[in-house]
Coordinates of C-alpha atoms and ligand atoms in Angstrom, one line a residue:
M200 CA 280.5 139.6 -23.5
K201 CA 280.8 141.9 -26.4
A202 CA 279.2 141.0 -29.8
I203 CA 278.3 142.7 -33.0
V204 CA 274.5 143.0 -33.2
V205 CA 272.4 143.8 -36.3
R206 CA 268.9 145.1 -35.4
E207 CA 267.8 146.2 -38.9
W208 CA 268.8 145.5 -42.5
G209 CA 271.0 148.2 -44.0
P210 CA 274.5 149.6 -44.6
P211 CA 277.5 148.5 -42.7
D212 CA 276.9 150.8 -39.7
V213 CA 273.8 148.9 -38.7
M214 CA 276.3 146.6 -37.1
T215 CA 277.0 147.9 -33.5
L216 CA 279.2 146.4 -30.8
E217 CA 277.0 145.7 -27.8
E218 CA 277.1 143.9 -24.4
V219 CA 275.1 140.7 -24.7
P220 CA 274.6 137.7 -22.3
M221 CA 277.3 135.0 -22.5
P222 CA 275.7 131.9 -24.2
W223 CA 275.8 128.5 -22.5
P224 CA 276.2 125.3 -24.4
G225 CA 273.2 122.9 -24.4
P226 CA 273.6 119.1 -25.1
G227 CA 275.8 118.5 -28.1
Q228 CA 277.0 122.1 -28.2
V229 CA 280.4 123.8 -27.6
L230 CA 281.2 127.3 -26.4
V231 CA 284.2 128.7 -28.2
R232 CA 286.2 131.7 -26.8
V233 CA 286.7 133.5 -30.2
K234 CA 290.2 134.8 -30.9
A235 CA 289.7 135.7 -34.6
V236 CA 286.7 136.0 -37.0
G237 CA 286.8 135.6 -40.8
V238 CA 284.8 138.1 -42.8
N239 CA 283.0 136.7 -45.9
P240 CA 281.2 138.7 -48.7
V241 CA 278.0 136.8 -48.0
E242 CA 277.8 138.4 -44.6
T243 CA 277.5 141.8 -46.3
Y244 CA 274.6 140.6 -48.6
V245 CA 272.8 139.2 -45.5
R246 CA 273.3 142.4 -43.5
A247 CA 272.1 144.5 -46.4
G248 CA 268.9 142.4 -46.4
T249 CA 269.3 141.5 -50.1
Y250 CA 270.2 137.8 -49.7
A251 CA 267.6 135.1 -50.1
R252 CA 268.5 133.5 -46.7
K253 CA 268.0 135.9 -43.8
P254 CA 268.2 135.2 -40.1
N255 CA 265.6 136.7 -37.7
L256 CA 266.5 140.1 -36.4
P257 CA 268.3 140.9 -34.2
Y258 CA 271.3 138.7 -34.9
T259 CA 275.1 138.4 -34.6
P260 CA 276.8 137.7 -38.0
G261 CA 279.5 135.3 -38.9
S262 CA 280.2 131.6 -39.2
D263 CA 284.0 131.4 -39.5
G264 CA 286.0 131.8 -36.3
A265 CA 289.0 130.3 -34.5
G266 CA 289.6 130.1 -30.8
I267 CA 289.7 127.9 -27.7
V268 CA 287.0 125.6 -26.5
E269 CA 285.8 127.1 -23.2
T270 CA 282.9 124.8 -22.2
V271 CA 281.4 121.6 -23.7
G272 CA 277.8 120.6 -23.4
T273 CA 276.8 117.1 -22.4
G274 CA 277.4 114.3 -24.9
V275 CA 280.3 116.2 -26.7
T276 CA 283.2 113.8 -27.3
V277 CA 284.9 115.3 -30.4
V278 CA 286.6 118.2 -28.5
R279 CA 287.6 119.1 -25.0
E280 CA 287.9 122.3 -23.0
G281 CA 291.2 124.0 -23.9
D282 CA 291.3 122.6 -27.5
R283 CA 292.3 125.0 -30.3
V284 CA 289.5 124.9 -32.9
Y285 CA 288.2 126.6 -36.0
T286 CA 284.5 126.9 -36.7
H287 CA 282.4 126.5 -39.8
G288 CA 278.9 127.5 -38.8
T289 CA 277.6 128.5 -35.4
A290 CA 274.3 128.7 -33.5
S291 CA 274.9 132.2 -32.1
G292 CA 277.1 134.2 -34.5
V293 CA 280.9 134.4 -34.5
Y294 CA 281.3 138.3 -34.6
A295 CA 281.6 138.1 -30.8
E296 CA 284.0 137.3 -28.0
A297 CA 282.4 133.8 -27.7
A298 CA 280.3 131.7 -30.0
L299 CA 278.0 128.7 -29.4
C300 CA 278.5 125.9 -32.0
D301 CA 277.1 122.5 -32.5
A302 CA 279.9 119.9 -32.0
A303 CA 279.9 119.2 -35.8
Q304 CA 280.7 122.8 -36.5
V305 CA 284.1 122.9 -34.7
H306 CA 287.3 121.3 -36.1
P307 CA 290.8 121.0 -34.7
L308 CA 293.2 123.9 -35.4
P309 CA 296.8 122.6 -35.8
E310 CA 299.4 124.4 -33.7
R311 CA 301.2 125.6 -36.9
L312 CA 298.3 127.8 -37.8
S313 CA 297.5 131.1 -36.0
F314 CA 294.0 131.9 -34.8
A315 CA 293.7 134.5 -37.6
Q316 CA 294.6 131.8 -40.2
G317 CA 292.0 129.5 -38.5
A318 CA 289.4 132.1 -39.0
A319 CA 290.1 132.1 -42.7
L320 CA 289.3 128.4 -43.1
G321 CA 285.6 127.5 -42.7
T322 CA 283.7 129.1 -45.6
P323 CA 286.7 129.7 -48.0
Y324 CA 288.4 126.3 -47.7
G325 CA 285.1 124.5 -47.3
T326 CA 283.8 126.1 -50.5
A327 CA 286.9 125.6 -52.5
W328 CA 287.1 121.9 -51.4
R329 CA 283.4 121.3 -52.2
A330 CA 283.6 123.1 -55.5
L331 CA 286.8 121.3 -56.7
F332 CA 286.4 117.8 -55.5
L333 CA 282.7 117.1 -54.6
K334 CA 281.0 119.1 -57.4
A335 CA 283.5 119.6 -60.3
Q336 CA 285.3 116.2 -59.7
A337 CA 288.7 117.9 -60.3
R338 CA 291.4 115.3 -61.1
A339 CA 295.2 115.3 -61.0
G340 CA 296.7 116.3 -64.4
E341 CA 293.8 118.6 -65.3
T342 CA 294.2 122.4 -65.8
V343 CA 292.1 124.7 -63.7
L344 CA 291.5 128.4 -64.1
V345 CA 290.9 130.0 -60.7
H346 CA 289.1 133.1 -61.9
G347 CA 289.6 135.4 -59.0
A348 CA 292.4 133.7 -57.0
S349 CA 293.5 136.6 -54.7
G350 CA 290.6 136.5 -52.2
G351 CA 289.6 134.0 -49.5
V352 CA 288.1 131.3 -51.7
G353 CA 290.6 131.8 -54.5
V354 CA 293.7 131.3 -52.3
A355 CA 292.2 128.2 -50.9
A356 CA 291.3 126.9 -54.4
V357 CA 294.9 127.5 -55.7
Q358 CA 296.5 125.7 -52.7
L359 CA 294.1 122.8 -52.9
A360 CA 294.3 122.3 -56.6
R361 CA 298.1 122.6 -56.6
A362 CA 298.4 120.0 -53.8
A363 CA 296.0 117.7 -55.8
G364 CA 298.3 117.7 -58.8
L365 CA 296.4 120.1 -61.1
R366 CA 298.0 122.7 -63.3
V367 CA 296.8 126.0 -61.9
I368 CA 296.2 129.3 -63.7
G369 CA 295.1 132.0 -61.3
T370 CA 293.9 135.6 -61.8
A371 CA 294.0 138.7 -59.7
G372 CA 293.2 142.4 -60.3
S373 CA 296.3 144.0 -58.8
E374 CA 300.1 143.5 -58.9
K375 CA 300.1 142.6 -55.2
G376 CA 297.3 140.1 -55.7
M377 CA 299.1 138.5 -58.7
Q378 CA 302.2 138.1 -56.6
L379 CA 300.2 136.5 -53.8
V380 CA 298.6 134.0 -56.2
R381 CA 302.0 133.1 -57.6
E382 CA 303.3 132.5 -54.0
Q383 CA 300.3 130.2 -53.3
G384 CA 301.5 127.8 -56.1
A385 CA 299.8 128.9 -59.3
H386 CA 301.8 127.9 -62.4
E387 CA 300.6 131.0 -64.3
V388 CA 299.1 134.2 -63.1
L389 CA 297.1 136.8 -65.1
N390 CA 295.5 140.1 -64.3
H391 CA 291.7 140.1 -64.9
R392 CA 291.7 143.9 -65.2
E393 CA 293.9 143.8 -68.3
P394 CA 291.8 144.1 -71.5
D395 CA 293.4 141.1 -73.4
Y396 CA 294.2 138.7 -70.5
V397 CA 291.6 136.1 -71.7
S398 CA 293.4 135.7 -75.0
R399 CA 296.5 134.5 -73.2
I400 CA 294.8 131.5 -71.6
G401 CA 294.5 129.5 -74.9
P402 CA 298.3 129.7 -75.6
L403 CA 299.0 128.7 -72.0
T404 CA 297.2 125.4 -72.6
R405 CA 298.7 125.0 -76.1
G406 CA 295.3 125.7 -77.6
R407 CA 293.6 122.8 -75.7
G408 CA 291.7 125.0 -73.2
V409 CA 291.2 124.5 -69.5
D410 CA 289.4 121.5 -68.0
L411 CA 287.9 123.5 -65.2
V412 CA 287.1 127.1 -64.3
V413 CA 286.4 128.0 -60.7
E414 CA 284.5 131.3 -61.2
M415 CA 284.2 134.0 -58.6
L416 CA 282.4 136.6 -60.7
A417 CA 280.1 134.7 -63.1
N418 CA 278.0 137.8 -64.1
V419 CA 281.1 139.3 -65.7
N420 CA 282.9 136.2 -66.9
L421 CA 280.6 133.2 -67.6
D422 CA 280.1 133.6 -71.3
R423 CA 283.9 134.1 -71.9
D424 CA 284.7 131.2 -69.6
L425 CA 282.8 128.9 -72.1
D426 CA 285.3 130.0 -74.8
L427 CA 288.2 128.9 -72.6
L428 CA 287.1 125.3 -72.0
A429 CA 288.6 122.2 -73.3
L430 CA 286.4 119.3 -74.6
N431 CA 284.4 118.0 -71.6
G432 CA 285.3 121.1 -69.6
R433 CA 283.4 122.4 -66.6
V434 CA 282.7 125.9 -65.2
M435 CA 282.1 125.8 -61.5
V436 CA 280.2 129.0 -60.5
V437 CA 281.1 130.0 -56.9
G438 CA 280.5 133.7 -57.0
N439 CA 278.0 135.9 -58.8
R440 CA 276.7 139.4 -58.4
G441 CA 274.2 140.0 -61.2
R442 CA 272.8 138.7 -64.6
I443 CA 274.6 137.7 -67.8
E444 CA 273.7 136.5 -71.2
I445 CA 275.4 133.4 -72.4
D446 CA 275.5 131.4 -75.7
P447 CA 274.4 127.8 -74.8
R448 CA 275.9 126.6 -78.1
K449 CA 279.4 127.1 -76.6
I450 CA 278.4 124.5 -73.9
M451 CA 277.0 122.1 -76.5
S452 CA 279.9 122.3 -78.8
K453 CA 282.4 121.1 -76.1
D454 CA 280.1 118.6 -74.3
A455 CA 280.8 121.0 -71.5
A456 CA 278.9 121.6 -68.2
V457 CA 278.1 124.7 -66.2
L458 CA 277.9 123.8 -62.5
A459 CA 277.2 125.9 -59.5
M460 CA 277.0 125.6 -55.8
T461 CA 276.3 127.3 -52.5
M462 CA 277.7 126.1 -49.2
F463 CA 274.2 126.5 -47.6
N464 CA 273.2 123.3 -49.5
A465 CA 276.1 121.2 -48.1
T466 CA 274.8 118.2 -46.1
A467 CA 276.2 117.1 -42.7
E468 CA 277.9 114.2 -44.5
E469 CA 279.6 116.7 -47.0
H470 CA 280.7 118.8 -44.1
R471 CA 282.3 115.8 -42.5
M472 CA 284.1 114.9 -45.8
I473 CA 285.2 118.5 -46.4
H474 CA 286.9 119.0 -43.0
A475 CA 288.4 115.5 -43.0
G476 CA 289.7 116.3 -46.5
L477 CA 291.3 119.6 -45.3
A478 CA 292.9 118.1 -42.2
P479 CA 296.0 116.5 -43.7
G480 CA 296.9 119.7 -45.6
L481 CA 296.4 121.8 -42.5
E482 CA 298.6 119.5 -40.6
N483 CA 301.5 119.2 -43.1
G484 CA 301.5 122.9 -44.1
T485 CA 300.3 122.5 -47.7
L486 CA 297.2 124.5 -46.8
A487 CA 298.1 127.8 -45.2
P488 CA 295.5 130.6 -45.2
V489 CA 296.7 134.1 -46.0
V490 CA 295.5 136.9 -43.7
G491 CA 295.8 140.2 -45.5
R492 CA 294.3 142.5 -42.9
E493 CA 293.4 142.3 -39.2
L494 CA 290.9 144.8 -37.6
P495 CA 289.3 145.0 -34.2
L496 CA 285.8 143.5 -33.8
A497 CA 284.4 147.0 -33.4
A498 CA 285.6 147.8 -37.0
A499 CA 283.2 145.2 -38.5
P500 CA 281.5 148.0 -40.5
Q501 CA 284.9 149.0 -42.1
A502 CA 285.6 145.3 -42.8
H503 CA 282.3 145.0 -44.6
V504 CA 283.2 147.9 -46.9
A505 CA 286.8 146.5 -47.4
V506 CA 285.7 143.0 -48.3
L507 CA 283.8 144.3 -51.4
E508 CA 286.5 146.5 -52.6
P509 CA 288.8 145.5 -55.5
G510 CA 292.4 144.5 -54.8
A511 CA 291.8 141.4 -52.6
Y512 CA 294.7 140.0 -50.7
G513 CA 293.6 136.9 -48.8
K514 CA 291.3 137.3 -45.9
I515 CA 290.1 140.1 -43.7
V516 CA 289.9 139.0 -40.1
L517 CA 288.4 140.7 -37.0
V518 CA 290.0 140.3 -33.6
P519 CA 287.7 140.5 -30.6
Ligands
NAP101 P1 287.0 138.0 -51.7 O1 288.0 137.5 -50.7 O2 286.4 139.3 -51.6 O3 287.6 137.8 -53.2 C1 287.0 138.2 -54.3 C2 287.7 137.7 -55.5 O4 287.1 138.1 -56.7 C3 289.1 138.4 -55.6 O5 290.1 137.4 -56.0 C4 288.9 139.4 -56.7 O6 290.1 139.8 -57.3 C5 288.0 138.6 -57.6 N1 287.5 139.4 -58.7 C6 287.2 140.7 -58.8 N2 286.9 141.1 -60.0 C7 287.0 139.9 -60.8 C8 286.8 139.6 -62.2 N3 286.4 140.6 -63.1 N4 287.0 138.4 -62.6 C9 287.4 137.4 -61.7 N5 287.6 137.6 -60.4 C10 287.4 138.9 -60.0 O7 285.7 136.9 -51.8 P2 285.8 135.3 -51.5 O8 285.5 135.1 -50.1 O9 287.0 134.8 -52.2 O10 284.5 135.0 -52.4 C11 284.5 135.1 -53.8 C12 283.1 135.1 -54.3 O11 282.5 133.8 -54.1 C13 282.2 136.1 -53.6 O12 281.2 136.6 -54.6 C14 281.4 135.3 -52.6 O13 280.2 135.9 -52.2 C15 281.3 134.0 -53.3 N6 281.2 132.8 -52.4 C16 280.3 131.9 -52.7 C17 280.2 130.8 -51.9 C18 279.3 129.7 -52.2 O14 278.9 128.9 -51.4 N7 278.9 129.6 -53.5 C19 281.1 130.6 -50.8 C20 282.0 131.6 -50.5 C21 282.1 132.7 -51.4 P3 290.8 141.3 -57.1 O15 290.2 141.9 -55.9 O16 292.2 141.0 -57.1 O17 290.4 142.0 -58.4

């Protein structure tokens, strides 16, 4: 089968499409014929060799895919051959025509979702669900600022928060992105590239502030986020690409909290809760991933450039 292989850390073109042996599922494993692959920013940090967690070289990137179960190993009861599934995690890497997964890493993909949409689920929806509900304890009636709502995690956070009864303010950096965020159910949409957009958030909450910020770029926004919080507000750091100075007094004065998370810390039990929590929305259509761009698997290097460019519009997906 064909798979993207990384043999050294470096720029996007260290990813090459190669012929590799077809993996075979051991006990408790599943072989998925991959129809679509979700591209996440973290995969670019890992490939560059700058991320704290690194696989052994050579490796095939990717954890989020969607496809059809081709073979199940002994002891697997949760899925059968021929089932449509999405993956969140893998043993062999999903940037490939087929991927080996533990049974707990595959989840049913309802008929109403395309494979490309299925590939947009694992990390983005898993992260948004864990950030909102497990870590930040988001509650109906609260106001959430999804700071960076036009990308993979942001779209998921807007759909999930809206469905859970929160008031949603979302931001994007382009007109197209703002329109997308509005269509996903945000009550208010702002452009985080406009100089004075932050000053509009207070009035949108009648001066009370937001209960929760889901933050995609903490190194730019964290100190200003603290100004936006209501009493007992929380900032949930999901994305960060550098350092920032903050004034802790702003946290004190509001009995506020700065929380942060990485999906790599999610336990098996949390993974079970997250995907069980997503299932009803995927079945009834409240959760519908947005795929902005589809590229062939061989274009993984271009996808790694594009996913870091401004002007996000949902997910970038590779098609084997
Ligand atoms: P993505 O699809 O590339 O989206 C990036 C988002 O950040 C876009 O909405 C983008 O908006 C927005 N953004 C750009 N400049 C911003 C600014 N100044 N203020 C606020 N937002 C800004 O990436 P993603 O998959 O949604 O992931 C978002 C971030 O979370 C990434 O840094 C990623 O590495 C991280 N992440 C962390 C975890 C975790 O476990 N903690 C899991 C998944 C992702 P425009 O392009 O419209 O400007």
